[in-house]
JSON list of C-alpha atoms in Angstrom, two decimals:
[
{"chain": "A", "resi": 1, "resn": "MET", "atom": "CA", "xyz": [-5.06, 16.92, 8.83]},
{"chain": "A", "resi": 2, "resn": "ARG", "atom": "CA", "xyz": [-6.46, 14.75, 6.02]},
{"chain": "A", "resi": 3, "resn": "ILE", "atom": "CA", "xyz": [-4.82, 16.10, 2.46]},
{"chain": "A", "resi": 4, "resn": "ALA", "atom": "CA", "xyz": [-6.51, 15.10, -0.71]},
{"chain": "A", "resi": 5, "resn": "LEU", "atom": "CA", "xyz": [-3.63, 14.59, -3.47]},
{"chain": "A", "resi": 6, "resn": "PHE", "atom": "CA", "xyz": [-5.11, 14.50, -7.04]},
{"chain": "A", "resi": 7, "resn": "GLY", "atom": "CA", "xyz": [-3.38, 15.00, -10.28]},
{"chain": "A", "resi": 8, "resn": "ASP", "atom": "CA", "xyz": [-3.31, 14.44, -14.11]},
{"chain": "A", "resi": 9, "resn": "ILE", "atom": "CA", "xyz": [-6.80, 16.40, -14.32]},
{"chain": "A", "resi": 10, "resn": "HIS", "atom": "CA", "xyz": [-6.25, 16.69, -18.04]},
{"chain": "A", "resi": 11, "resn": "ALA", "atom": "CA", "xyz": [-9.14, 19.07, -18.58]},
{"chain": "A", "resi": 12, "resn": "ASN", "atom": "CA", "xyz": [-11.89, 16.25, -17.23]},
{"chain": "A", "resi": 13, "resn": "LEU", "atom": "CA", "xyz": [-14.32, 18.28, -15.43]},
{"chain": "A", "resi": 14, "resn": "GLU", "atom": "CA", "xyz": [-16.83, 15.69, -14.49]},
{"chain": "A", "resi": 15, "resn": "ALA", "atom": "CA", "xyz": [-14.16, 13.85, -12.95]},
{"chain": "A", "resi": 16, "resn": "LEU", "atom": "CA", "xyz": [-12.43, 16.65, -11.11]},
{"chain": "A", "resi": 17, "resn": "GLU", "atom": "CA", "xyz": [-15.88, 17.70, -9.46]},
{"chain": "A", "resi": 18, "resn": "ALA", "atom": "CA", "xyz": [-16.80, 14.02, -8.33]},
{"chain": "A", "resi": 19, "resn": "VAL", "atom": "CA", "xyz": [-13.42, 13.90, -6.84]},
{"chain": "A", "resi": 20, "resn": "LEU", "atom": "CA", "xyz": [-13.56, 17.01, -4.72]},
{"chain": "A", "resi": 21, "resn": "VAL", "atom": "CA", "xyz": [-17.33, 15.93, -3.64]},
{"chain": "A", "resi": 22, "resn": "ASP", "atom": "CA", "xyz": [-15.87, 12.67, -2.60]},
{"chain": "A", "resi": 23, "resn": "ALA", "atom": "CA", "xyz": [-12.72, 14.26, -0.85]},
{"chain": "A", "resi": 24, "resn": "GLU", "atom": "CA", "xyz": [-15.09, 16.67, 1.13]},
{"chain": "A", "resi": 25, "resn": "GLN", "atom": "CA", "xyz": [-17.15, 13.59, 2.21]},
{"chain": "A", "resi": 26, "resn": "GLN", "atom": "CA", "xyz": [-14.05, 11.64, 3.26]},
{"chain": "A", "resi": 27, "resn": "GLY", "atom": "CA", "xyz": [-13.39, 14.62, 5.76]},
{"chain": "A", "resi": 28, "resn": "CYS", "atom": "CA", "xyz": [-10.32, 15.91, 3.82]},
{"chain": "A", "resi": 29, "resn": "THR", "atom": "CA", "xyz": [-9.36, 19.62, 5.36]},
{"chain": "A", "resi": 30, "resn": "ASP", "atom": "CA", "xyz": [-6.51, 20.27, 2.42]},
{"chain": "A", "resi": 31, "resn": "TYR", "atom": "CA", "xyz": [-5.86, 19.85, -1.14]},
{"chain": "A", "resi": 32, "resn": "VAL", "atom": "CA", "xyz": [-2.59, 19.30, -3.06]},
{"chain": "A", "resi": 33, "resn": "CYS", "atom": "CA", "xyz": [-2.64, 19.31, -6.97]},
{"chain": "A", "resi": 34, "resn": "LEU", "atom": "CA", "xyz": [0.21, 17.12, -8.47]},
{"chain": "A", "resi": 35, "resn": "GLY", "atom": "CA", "xyz": [-0.03, 18.70, -11.94]},
{"chain": "A", "resi": 36, "resn": "ASP", "atom": "CA", "xyz": [-1.17, 18.34, -15.81]},
{"chain": "A", "resi": 37, "resn": "VAL", "atom": "CA", "xyz": [-4.46, 20.27, -14.98]},
{"chain": "A", "resi": 38, "resn": "VAL", "atom": "CA", "xyz": [-4.92, 20.58, -18.66]},
{"chain": "A", "resi": 39, "resn": "GLY", "atom": "CA", "xyz": [-4.33, 18.46, -21.73]},
{"chain": "A", "resi": 40, "resn": "TYR", "atom": "CA", "xyz": [-6.40, 15.73, -23.53]},
{"chain": "A", "resi": 41, "resn": "ASN", "atom": "CA", "xyz": [-9.94, 16.39, -22.60]},
{"chain": "A", "resi": 42, "resn": "ALA", "atom": "CA", "xyz": [-12.33, 19.38, -23.04]},
{"chain": "A", "resi": 43, "resn": "ASP", "atom": "CA", "xyz": [-12.41, 21.49, -20.16]},
{"chain": "A", "resi": 44, "resn": "PRO", "atom": "CA", "xyz": [-8.77, 23.05, -19.57]},
{"chain": "A", "resi": 45, "resn": "ALA", "atom": "CA", "xyz": [-9.81, 26.88, -18.78]},
{"chain": "A", "resi": 46, "resn": "ALA", "atom": "CA", "xyz": [-12.85, 25.27, -16.39]},
{"chain": "A", "resi": 47, "resn": "CYS", "atom": "CA", "xyz": [-10.34, 22.85, -14.62]},
{"chain": "A", "resi": 48, "resn": "LEU", "atom": "CA", "xyz": [-7.54, 25.43, -14.27]},
{"chain": "A", "resi": 49, "resn": "GLU", "atom": "CA", "xyz": [-9.79, 28.12, -12.76]},
{"chain": "A", "resi": 50, "resn": "LYS", "atom": "CA", "xyz": [-11.39, 25.55, -10.40]},
{"chain": "A", "resi": 51, "resn": "VAL", "atom": "CA", "xyz": [-7.89, 24.37, -9.08]},
{"chain": "A", "resi": 52, "resn": "ARG", "atom": "CA", "xyz": [-6.40, 28.04, -8.95]},
{"chain": "A", "resi": 53, "resn": "ALA", "atom": "CA", "xyz": [-9.62, 29.07, -6.92]},
{"chain": "A", "resi": 54, "resn": "MET", "atom": "CA", "xyz": [-8.76, 26.24, -4.33]},
{"chain": "A", "resi": 55, "resn": "ASN", "atom": "CA", "xyz": [-5.67, 28.28, -3.80]},
{"chain": "A", "resi": 56, "resn": "CYS", "atom": "CA", "xyz": [-3.70, 25.10, -2.85]},
{"chain": "A", "resi": 57, "resn": "PRO", "atom": "CA", "xyz": [-0.29, 23.83, -3.64]},
{"chain": "A", "resi": 58, "resn": "VAL", "atom": "CA", "xyz": [-0.13, 22.95, -7.45]},
{"chain": "A", "resi": 59, "resn": "VAL", "atom": "CA", "xyz": [3.22, 21.67, -9.01]},
{"chain": "A", "resi": 60, "resn": "LYS", "atom": "CA", "xyz": [3.57, 21.98, -12.96]},
{"chain": "A", "resi": 61, "resn": "GLY", "atom": "CA", "xyz": [3.06, 18.89, -15.14]},
{"chain": "A", "resi": 62, "resn": "ASN", "atom": "CA", "xyz": [4.56, 18.45, -18.75]},
{"chain": "A", "resi": 63, "resn": "HIS", "atom": "CA", "xyz": [0.95, 19.17, -20.23]},
{"chain": "A", "resi": 64, "resn": "ASP", "atom": "CA", "xyz": [0.61, 22.02, -18.22]},
{"chain": "A", "resi": 65, "resn": "GLU", "atom": "CA", "xyz": [4.25, 23.42, -19.85]},
{"chain": "A", "resi": 66, "resn": "ASP", "atom": "CA", "xyz": [3.24, 22.38, -23.28]},
{"chain": "A", "resi": 67, "resn": "ALA", "atom": "CA", "xyz": [-0.08, 24.27, -23.20]},
{"chain": "A", "resi": 68, "resn": "SER", "atom": "CA", "xyz": [1.21, 27.39, -21.99]},
{"chain": "A", "resi": 69, "resn": "GLY", "atom": "CA", "xyz": [4.25, 27.46, -24.39]},
{"chain": "A", "resi": 70, "resn": "THR", "atom": "CA", "xyz": [4.38, 28.67, -27.93]},
{"chain": "A", "resi": 71, "resn": "HIS", "atom": "CA", "xyz": [7.22, 25.81, -28.99]},
{"chain": "A", "resi": 72, "resn": "SER", "atom": "CA", "xyz": [6.75, 23.32, -31.53]},
{"chain": "A", "resi": 73, "resn": "LEU", "atom": "CA", "xyz": [4.69, 19.98, -30.79]},
{"chain": "A", "resi": 74, "resn": "ASP", "atom": "CA", "xyz": [6.08, 18.07, -33.77]},
{"chain": "A", "resi": 75, "resn": "ALA", "atom": "CA", "xyz": [7.80, 15.60, -31.69]},
{"chain": "A", "resi": 76, "resn": "MET", "atom": "CA", "xyz": [4.94, 14.47, -29.67]},
{"chain": "A", "resi": 77, "resn": "ASN", "atom": "CA", "xyz": [2.38, 11.79, -30.05]},
{"chain": "A", "resi": 78, "resn": "PRO", "atom": "CA", "xyz": [0.24, 13.33, -32.85]},
{"chain": "A", "resi": 79, "resn": "VAL", "atom": "CA", "xyz": [-3.07, 12.79, -30.64]},
{"chain": "A", "resi": 80, "resn": "ALA", "atom": "CA", "xyz": [-1.83, 14.57, -27.52]},
{"chain": "A", "resi": 81, "resn": "ALA", "atom": "CA", "xyz": [-0.17, 17.28, -29.80]},
{"chain": "A", "resi": 82, "resn": "ALA", "atom": "CA", "xyz": [-3.80, 17.93, -31.25]},
{"chain": "A", "resi": 83, "resn": "ALA", "atom": "CA", "xyz": [-5.32, 18.41, -28.00]},
{"chain": "A", "resi": 84, "resn": "LEU", "atom": "CA", "xyz": [-2.61, 20.46, -26.89]},
{"chain": "A", "resi": 85, "resn": "GLU", "atom": "CA", "xyz": [-3.05, 22.85, -29.85]},
{"chain": "A", "resi": 86, "resn": "TRP", "atom": "CA", "xyz": [-6.72, 22.72, -29.11]},
{"chain": "A", "resi": 87, "resn": "THR", "atom": "CA", "xyz": [-5.75, 23.62, -25.61]},
{"chain": "A", "resi": 88, "resn": "ARG", "atom": "CA", "xyz": [-3.87, 26.64, -26.18]},
{"chain": "A", "resi": 89, "resn": "GLU", "atom": "CA", "xyz": [-6.35, 28.22, -28.09]},
{"chain": "A", "resi": 90, "resn": "GLN", "atom": "CA", "xyz": [-8.72, 27.48, -25.17]},
{"chain": "A", "resi": 91, "resn": "LEU", "atom": "CA", "xyz": [-6.73, 29.22, -22.90]},
{"chain": "A", "resi": 92, "resn": "SER", "atom": "CA", "xyz": [-6.28, 33.23, -22.17]},
{"chain": "A", "resi": 93, "resn": "GLU", "atom": "CA", "xyz": [-2.77, 34.63, -21.98]},
{"chain": "A", "resi": 94, "resn": "GLU", "atom": "CA", "xyz": [-3.54, 35.13, -18.28]},
{"chain": "A", "resi": 95, "resn": "GLN", "atom": "CA", "xyz": [-4.17, 31.60, -17.56]},
{"chain": "A", "resi": 96, "resn": "ARG", "atom": "CA", "xyz": [-1.11, 30.18, -19.63]},
{"chain": "A", "resi": 97, "resn": "ILE", "atom": "CA", "xyz": [0.89, 32.76, -17.40]},
{"chain": "A", "resi": 98, "resn": "TRP", "atom": "CA", "xyz": [-0.41, 30.97, -14.32]},
{"chain": "A", "resi": 99, "resn": "LEU", "atom": "CA", "xyz": [0.50, 27.43, -15.82]},
{"chain": "A", "resi": 100, "resn": "ARG", "atom": "CA", "xyz": [4.17, 29.03, -16.72]},
{"chain": "A", "resi": 101, "resn": "ARG", "atom": "CA", "xyz": [4.78, 30.20, -13.26]},
{"chain": "A", "resi": 102, "resn": "LEU", "atom": "CA", "xyz": [3.94, 26.75, -11.45]},
{"chain": "A", "resi": 103, "resn": "ARG", "atom": "CA", "xyz": [6.92, 25.12, -9.70]},
{"chain": "A", "resi": 104, "resn": "MET", "atom": "CA", "xyz": [8.44, 21.77, -10.35]},
{"chain": "A", "resi": 105, "resn": "VAL", "atom": "CA", "xyz": [8.85, 20.75, -6.86]},
{"chain": "A", "resi": 106, "resn": "ARG", "atom": "CA", "xyz": [7.32, 21.81, -3.95]},
{"chain": "A", "resi": 107, "resn": "GLN", "atom": "CA", "xyz": [7.29, 20.98, 0.01]},
{"chain": "A", "resi": 108, "resn": "VAL", "atom": "CA", "xyz": [4.13, 20.92, 1.53]},
{"chain": "A", "resi": 109, "resn": "GLU", "atom": "CA", "xyz": [3.74, 20.27, 5.62]},
{"chain": "A", "resi": 110, "resn": "ASP", "atom": "CA", "xyz": [6.43, 17.65, 5.85]},
{"chain": "A", "resi": 111, "resn": "PHE", "atom": "CA", "xyz": [6.18, 15.51, 2.28]},
{"chain": "A", "resi": 112, "resn": "THR", "atom": "CA", "xyz": [7.49, 16.70, -1.18]},
{"chain": "A", "resi": 113, "resn": "ILE", "atom": "CA", "xyz": [5.19, 16.91, -4.32]},
{"chain": "A", "resi": 114, "resn": "VAL", "atom": "CA", "xyz": [6.42, 16.80, -7.87]},
{"chain": "A", "resi": 115, "resn": "HIS", "atom": "CA", "xyz": [4.72, 15.73, -11.27]},
{"chain": "A", "resi": 116, "resn": "SER", "atom": "CA", "xyz": [7.27, 13.39, -12.41]},
{"chain": "A", "resi": 117, "resn": "THR", "atom": "CA", "xyz": [10.46, 12.91, -10.54]},
{"chain": "A", "resi": 118, "resn": "LEU", "atom": "CA", "xyz": [12.93, 14.28, -8.27]},
{"chain": "A", "resi": 119, "resn": "ASP", "atom": "CA", "xyz": [16.23, 13.92, -9.96]},
{"chain": "A", "resi": 120, "resn": "GLN", "atom": "CA", "xyz": [15.23, 15.41, -13.10]},
{"chain": "A", "resi": 121, "resn": "PRO", "atom": "CA", "xyz": [11.93, 17.22, -12.69]},
{"chain": "A", "resi": 122, "resn": "ALA", "atom": "CA", "xyz": [12.00, 19.16, -16.08]},
{"chain": "A", "resi": 123, "resn": "ASN", "atom": "CA", "xyz": [12.85, 15.84, -18.28]},
{"chain": "A", "resi": 124, "resn": "TRP", "atom": "CA", "xyz": [9.37, 14.43, -17.45]},
{"chain": "A", "resi": 125, "resn": "ASN", "atom": "CA", "xyz": [10.81, 11.07, -16.88]},
{"chain": "A", "resi": 126, "resn": "TYR", "atom": "CA", "xyz": [8.44, 8.05, -16.00]},
{"chain": "A", "resi": 127, "resn": "VAL", "atom": "CA", "xyz": [8.54, 5.94, -13.22]},
{"chain": "A", "resi": 128, "resn": "THR", "atom": "CA", "xyz": [7.18, 2.46, -13.87]},
{"chain": "A", "resi": 129, "resn": "ASN", "atom": "CA", "xyz": [9.12, -0.15, -11.69]},
{"chain": "A", "resi": 130, "resn": "ARG", "atom": "CA", "xyz": [11.28, 0.00, -8.71]},
{"chain": "A", "resi": 131, "resn": "PHE", "atom": "CA", "xyz": [14.23, 0.42, -10.73]},
{"chain": "A", "resi": 132, "resn": "ASP", "atom": "CA", "xyz": [13.07, 3.65, -12.06]},
{"chain": "A", "resi": 133, "resn": "ALA", "atom": "CA", "xyz": [12.10, 4.61, -8.62]},
{"chain": "A", "resi": 134, "resn": "MET", "atom": "CA", "xyz": [15.99, 4.20, -7.27]},
{"chain": "A", "resi": 135, "resn": "SER", "atom": "CA", "xyz": [17.35, 7.26, -8.63]},
{"chain": "A", "resi": 136, "resn": "ASN", "atom": "CA", "xyz": [14.45, 9.44, -7.39]},
{"chain": "A", "resi": 137, "resn": "PHE", "atom": "CA", "xyz": [15.19, 8.09, -3.61]},
{"chain": "A", "resi": 138, "resn": "SER", "atom": "CA", "xyz": [18.76, 9.76, -3.96]},
{"chain": "A", "resi": 139, "resn": "TYR", "atom": "CA", "xyz": [17.09, 13.28, -4.18]},
{"chain": "A", "resi": 140, "resn": "GLN", "atom": "CA", "xyz": [14.39, 12.81, -1.65]},
{"chain": "A", "resi": 141, "resn": "PHE", "atom": "CA", "xyz": [14.88, 14.75, 1.43]},
{"chain": "A", "resi": 142, "resn": "THR", "atom": "CA", "xyz": [11.52, 14.01, 3.04]},
{"chain": "A", "resi": 143, "resn": "GLN", "atom": "CA", "xyz": [10.15, 10.81, 4.30]},
{"chain": "A", "resi": 144, "resn": "VAL", "atom": "CA", "xyz": [6.81, 11.10, 1.67]},
{"chain": "A", "resi": 145, "resn": "CYS", "atom": "CA", "xyz": [7.11, 12.27, -1.90]},
{"chain": "A", "resi": 146, "resn": "PHE", "atom": "CA", "xyz": [3.86, 12.32, -4.03]},
{"chain": "A", "resi": 147, "resn": "HIS", "atom": "CA", "xyz": [3.64, 12.31, -7.73]},
{"chain": "A", "resi": 148, "resn": "GLY", "atom": "CA", "xyz": [1.78, 11.66, -10.74]},
{"chain": "A", "resi": 149, "resn": "HIS", "atom": "CA", "xyz": [2.61, 11.55, -14.53]},
{"chain": "A", "resi": 150, "resn": "THR", "atom": "CA", "xyz": [1.87, 7.56, -15.27]},
{"chain": "A", "resi": 151, "resn": "HIS", "atom": "CA", "xyz": [-1.70, 8.04, -14.47]},
{"chain": "A", "resi": 152, "resn": "VAL", "atom": "CA", "xyz": [-1.06, 4.69, -12.58]},
{"chain": "A", "resi": 153, "resn": "PRO", "atom": "CA", "xyz": [-1.32, 4.66, -8.82]},
{"chain": "A", "resi": 154, "resn": "ARG", "atom": "CA", "xyz": [1.78, 3.05, -7.44]},
{"chain": "A", "resi": 155, "resn": "VAL", "atom": "CA", "xyz": [3.57, 2.84, -4.14]},
{"chain": "A", "resi": 156, "resn": "TYR", "atom": "CA", "xyz": [7.57, 2.34, -3.88]},
{"chain": "A", "resi": 157, "resn": "VAL", "atom": "CA", "xyz": [9.19, 2.10, -0.42]},
{"chain": "A", "resi": 158, "resn": "LYS", "atom": "CA", "xyz": [12.97, 2.16, 0.28]},
{"chain": "A", "resi": 159, "resn": "THR", "atom": "CA", "xyz": [14.18, 0.30, 3.51]},
{"chain": "A", "resi": 160, "resn": "ASP", "atom": "CA", "xyz": [17.50, -1.25, 2.69]},
{"chain": "A", "resi": 161, "resn": "LYS", "atom": "CA", "xyz": [15.89, -2.00, -0.66]},
{"chain": "A", "resi": 162, "resn": "VAL", "atom": "CA", "xyz": [13.43, -0.63, -3.07]},
{"chain": "A", "resi": 163, "resn": "GLN", "atom": "CA", "xyz": [10.10, -2.44, -3.54]},
{"chain": "A", "resi": 164, "resn": "GLU", "atom": "CA", "xyz": [7.02, -2.03, -5.00]},
{"chain": "A", "resi": 165, "resn": "VAL", "atom": "CA", "xyz": [3.76, -2.33, -2.77]},
{"chain": "A", "resi": 166, "resn": "PRO", "atom": "CA", "xyz": [0.04, -2.59, -3.64]},
{"chain": "A", "resi": 167, "resn": "ALA", "atom": "CA", "xyz": [-1.46, 0.88, -4.23]},
{"chain": "A", "resi": 168, "resn": "GLU", "atom": "CA", "xyz": [-4.50, 0.43, -1.57]},
{"chain": "A", "resi": 169, "resn": "SER", "atom": "CA", "xyz": [-3.68, 1.40, 1.75]},
{"chain": "A", "resi": 170, "resn": "VAL", "atom": "CA", "xyz": [-0.49, 2.22, 3.36]},
{"chain": "A", "resi": 171, "resn": "VAL", "atom": "CA", "xyz": [0.88, 2.86, 6.67]},
{"chain": "A", "resi": 172, "resn": "ILE", "atom": "CA", "xyz": [3.94, 5.36, 6.63]},
{"chain": "A", "resi": 173, "resn": "GLU", "atom": "CA", "xyz": [6.32, 3.65, 9.02]},
{"chain": "A", "resi": 174, "resn": "GLU", "atom": "CA", "xyz": [9.33, 5.30, 10.43]},
{"chain": "A", "resi": 175, "resn": "GLY", "atom": "CA", "xyz": [12.55, 4.58, 9.01]},
{"chain": "A", "resi": 176, "resn": "SER", "atom": "CA", "xyz": [11.53, 3.81, 5.61]},
{"chain": "A", "resi": 177, "resn": "LYS", "atom": "CA", "xyz": [10.78, 6.42, 2.45]},
{"chain": "A", "resi": 178, "resn": "TYR", "atom": "CA", "xyz": [7.80, 6.62, 0.20]},
{"chain": "A", "resi": 179, "resn": "PHE", "atom": "CA", "xyz": [7.60, 7.63, -3.27]},
{"chain": "A", "resi": 180, "resn": "ILE", "atom": "CA", "xyz": [3.67, 7.35, -4.32]},
{"chain": "A", "resi": 181, "resn": "ASN", "atom": "CA", "xyz": [1.71, 8.08, -7.19]},
{"chain": "A", "resi": 182, "resn": "ALA", "atom": "CA", "xyz": [-1.76, 9.34, -6.60]},
{"chain": "A", "resi": 183, "resn": "GLY", "atom": "CA", "xyz": [-3.19, 8.13, -9.79]},
{"chain": "A", "resi": 184, "resn": "SER", "atom": "CA", "xyz": [-5.08, 10.16, -12.38]},
{"chain": "A", "resi": 185, "resn": "VAL", "atom": "CA", "xyz": [-8.07, 11.69, -11.93]},
{"chain": "A", "resi": 186, "resn": "GLY", "atom": "CA", "xyz": [-9.07, 12.57, -15.42]},
{"chain": "A", "resi": 187, "resn": "GLN", "atom": "CA", "xyz": [-7.23, 9.86, -17.65]},
{"chain": "A", "resi": 188, "resn": "PRO", "atom": "CA", "xyz": [-6.53, 6.73, -15.71]},
{"chain": "A", "resi": 189, "resn": "ARG", "atom": "CA", "xyz": [-4.36, 3.89, -17.30]},
{"chain": "A", "resi": 190, "resn": "ASP", "atom": "CA", "xyz": [-4.52, 1.26, -15.13]},
{"chain": "A", "resi": 191, "resn": "GLY", "atom": "CA", "xyz": [-7.78, -0.35, -16.63]},
{"chain": "A", "resi": 192, "resn": "ASP", "atom": "CA", "xyz": [-10.01, 1.29, -14.38]},
{"chain": "A", "resi": 193, "resn": "TRP", "atom": "CA", "xyz": [-11.77, 4.08, -15.56]},
{"chain": "A", "resi": 194, "resn": "ARG", "atom": "CA", "xyz": [-13.15, 5.62, -12.22]},
{"chain": "A", "resi": 195, "resn": "ALA", "atom": "CA", "xyz": [-11.28, 8.75, -11.10]},
{"chain": "A", "resi": 196, "resn": "CYS", "atom": "CA", "xyz": [-8.51, 8.04, -8.94]},
{"chain": "A", "resi": 197, "resn": "TYR", "atom": "CA", "xyz": [-6.78, 10.21, -6.13]},
{"chain": "A", "resi": 198, "resn": "ALA", "atom": "CA", "xyz": [-5.12, 9.81, -2.66]},
{"chain": "A", "resi": 199, "resn": "ILE", "atom": "CA", "xyz": [-5.64, 11.15, 1.05]},
{"chain": "A", "resi": 200, "resn": "TYR", "atom": "CA", "xyz": [-2.65, 11.42, 3.32]},
{"chain": "A", "resi": 201, "resn": "ASP", "atom": "CA", "xyz": [-3.94, 11.31, 6.85]},
{"chain": "A", "resi": 202, "resn": "LEU", "atom": "CA", "xyz": [-0.88, 12.75, 8.88]},
{"chain": "A", "resi": 203, "resn": "ASP", "atom": "CA", "xyz": [-2.40, 12.07, 11.91]},
{"chain": "A", "resi": 204, "resn": "HIS", "atom": "CA", "xyz": [-2.56, 8.25, 11.44]},
{"chain": "A", "resi": 205, "resn": "HIS", "atom": "CA", "xyz": [0.42, 8.46, 9.32]},
{"chain": "A", "resi": 206, "resn": "LEU", "atom": "CA", "xyz": [-1.84, 6.44, 6.69]},
{"chain": "A", "resi": 207, "resn": "VAL", "atom": "CA", "xyz": [-2.19, 6.99, 2.61]},
{"chain": "A", "resi": 208, "resn": "VAL", "atom": "CA", "xyz": [-5.46, 5.62, 1.25]},
{"chain": "A", "resi": 209, "resn": "PHE", "atom": "CA", "xyz": [-6.45, 5.52, -2.46]},
{"chain": "A", "resi": 210, "resn": "ARG", "atom": "CA", "xyz": [-9.95, 6.42, -3.54]},
{"chain": "A", "resi": 211, "resn": "ARG", "atom": "CA", "xyz": [-11.54, 5.52, -6.70]},
{"chain": "A", "resi": 212, "resn": "VAL", "atom": "CA", "xyz": [-14.87, 7.66, -7.79]},
{"chain": "A", "resi": 213, "resn": "GLU", "atom": "CA", "xyz": [-17.18, 7.05, -10.53]},
{"chain": "A", "resi": 214, "resn": "TYR", "atom": "CA", "xyz": [-18.15, 10.31, -12.70]},
{"chain": "A", "resi": 215, "resn": "ASP", "atom": "CA", "xyz": [-20.38, 11.20, -15.65]},
{"chain": "A", "resi": 216, "resn": "LEU", "atom": "CA", "xyz": [-18.03, 9.36, -18.18]},
{"chain": "A", "resi": 217, "resn": "GLU", "atom": "CA", "xyz": [-20.81, 10.00, -20.85]},
{"chain": "A", "resi": 218, "resn": "LYS", "atom": "CA", "xyz": [-20.93, 13.64, -20.57]},
{"chain": "A", "resi": 219, "resn": "THR", "atom": "CA", "xyz": [-17.12, 13.89, -20.65]},
{"chain": "A", "resi": 220, "resn": "GLN", "atom": "CA", "xyz": [-16.89, 11.99, -23.71]},
{"chain": "A", "resi": 221, "resn": "LYS", "atom": "CA", "xyz": [-19.79, 13.81, -25.41]},
{"chain": "A", "resi": 222, "resn": "LYS", "atom": "CA", "xyz": [-17.73, 17.04, -24.54]},
{"chain": "A", "resi": 223, "resn": "ILE", "atom": "CA", "xyz": [-14.60, 15.70, -26.25]},
{"chain": "A", "resi": 224, "resn": "LEU", "atom": "CA", "xyz": [-16.43, 14.60, -29.41]},
{"chain": "A", "resi": 225, "resn": "ASP", "atom": "CA", "xyz": [-18.31, 17.99, -29.58]},
{"chain": "A", "resi": 226, "resn": "ALA", "atom": "CA", "xyz": [-15.17, 19.98, -29.46]},
{"chain": "A", "resi": 227, "resn": "GLY", "atom": "CA", "xyz": [-13.73, 18.23, -32.30]},
{"chain": "A", "resi": 228, "resn": "LEU", "atom": "CA", "xyz": [-10.86, 16.54, -30.39]},
{"chain": "A", "resi": 229, "resn": "PRO", "atom": "CA", "xyz": [-9.62, 13.10, -31.66]},
{"chain": "A", "resi": 230, "resn": "PRO", "atom": "CA", "xyz": [-12.11, 10.52, -30.83]},
{"chain": "A", "resi": 231, "resn": "MET", "atom": "CA", "xyz": [-9.67, 8.10, -29.31]},
{"chain": "A", "resi": 232, "resn": "LEU", "atom": "CA", "xyz": [-9.34, 10.56, -26.19]},
{"chain": "A", "resi": 233, "resn": "ALA", "atom": "CA", "xyz": [-13.02, 9.96, -25.67]},
{"chain": "A", "resi": 234, "resn": "GLU", "atom": "CA", "xyz": [-12.78, 5.97, -26.40]},
{"chain": "A", "resi": 235, "resn": "ARG", "atom": "CA", "xyz": [-9.88, 5.61, -24.04]},
{"chain": "A", "resi": 236, "resn": "LEU", "atom": "CA", "xyz": [-11.57, 6.74, -21.13]},
{"chain": "A", "resi": 237, "resn": "ALA", "atom": "CA", "xyz": [-14.12, 3.74, -20.95]},
{"chain": "A", "resi": 238, "resn": "ASP", "atom": "CA", "xyz": [-11.16, 1.63, -20.91]},
{"chain": "A", "resi": 239, "resn": "GLY", "atom": "CA", "xyz": [-9.16, 3.02, -18.16]},
{"chain": "A", "resi": 240, "resn": "ARG", "atom": "CA", "xyz": [-6.20, 3.18, -20.64]}
]
């Protein structure tokens, strides 16, 4: 099995489509979504329907939760809040129900998926270093767990200690645990504008990260045409 793990799509249809084409070309047989299908960009309904049609395992992200609710967004970053208010207007009630029903944590094959962390998945905590990852490993009962949320591909490995290793090609070795951020499809924040996802080759115990170019200008134009905050279009080109 070769499983494509992708998340933080954030309503970027061009990036999602490019990733799915690449995953097929790479021989992926299965697909897993790590949450935040919507938010920020201009195609929330289209991205939601594309992911739903795949009938693959999906976990809920914080933007999925906020876009499907009716609660106040006043405490949020104003740009993110504006995008979520707009997103709520684009989704049907049936689509919002689908988002609300997504689970926070799932086990797929012999690994776990979550959007943020396993210790407090509903608190949407960020894992940005090995110290953040330490508490997560105490709640990780499979050898491998994939997550998203920070929009930055990262790999944390627990042996006798927790360390971060380069997010490139990672061999899953017996006796170690792995907490792996698959990066972001629709809004990368590691300085590389290209869509990012991971492939888990179960037969060869190997995780490989992929970067995929997409029609950035088309995505940016959609954001501006929708009346969303211009910085959402600008940041895509910077990978921030």
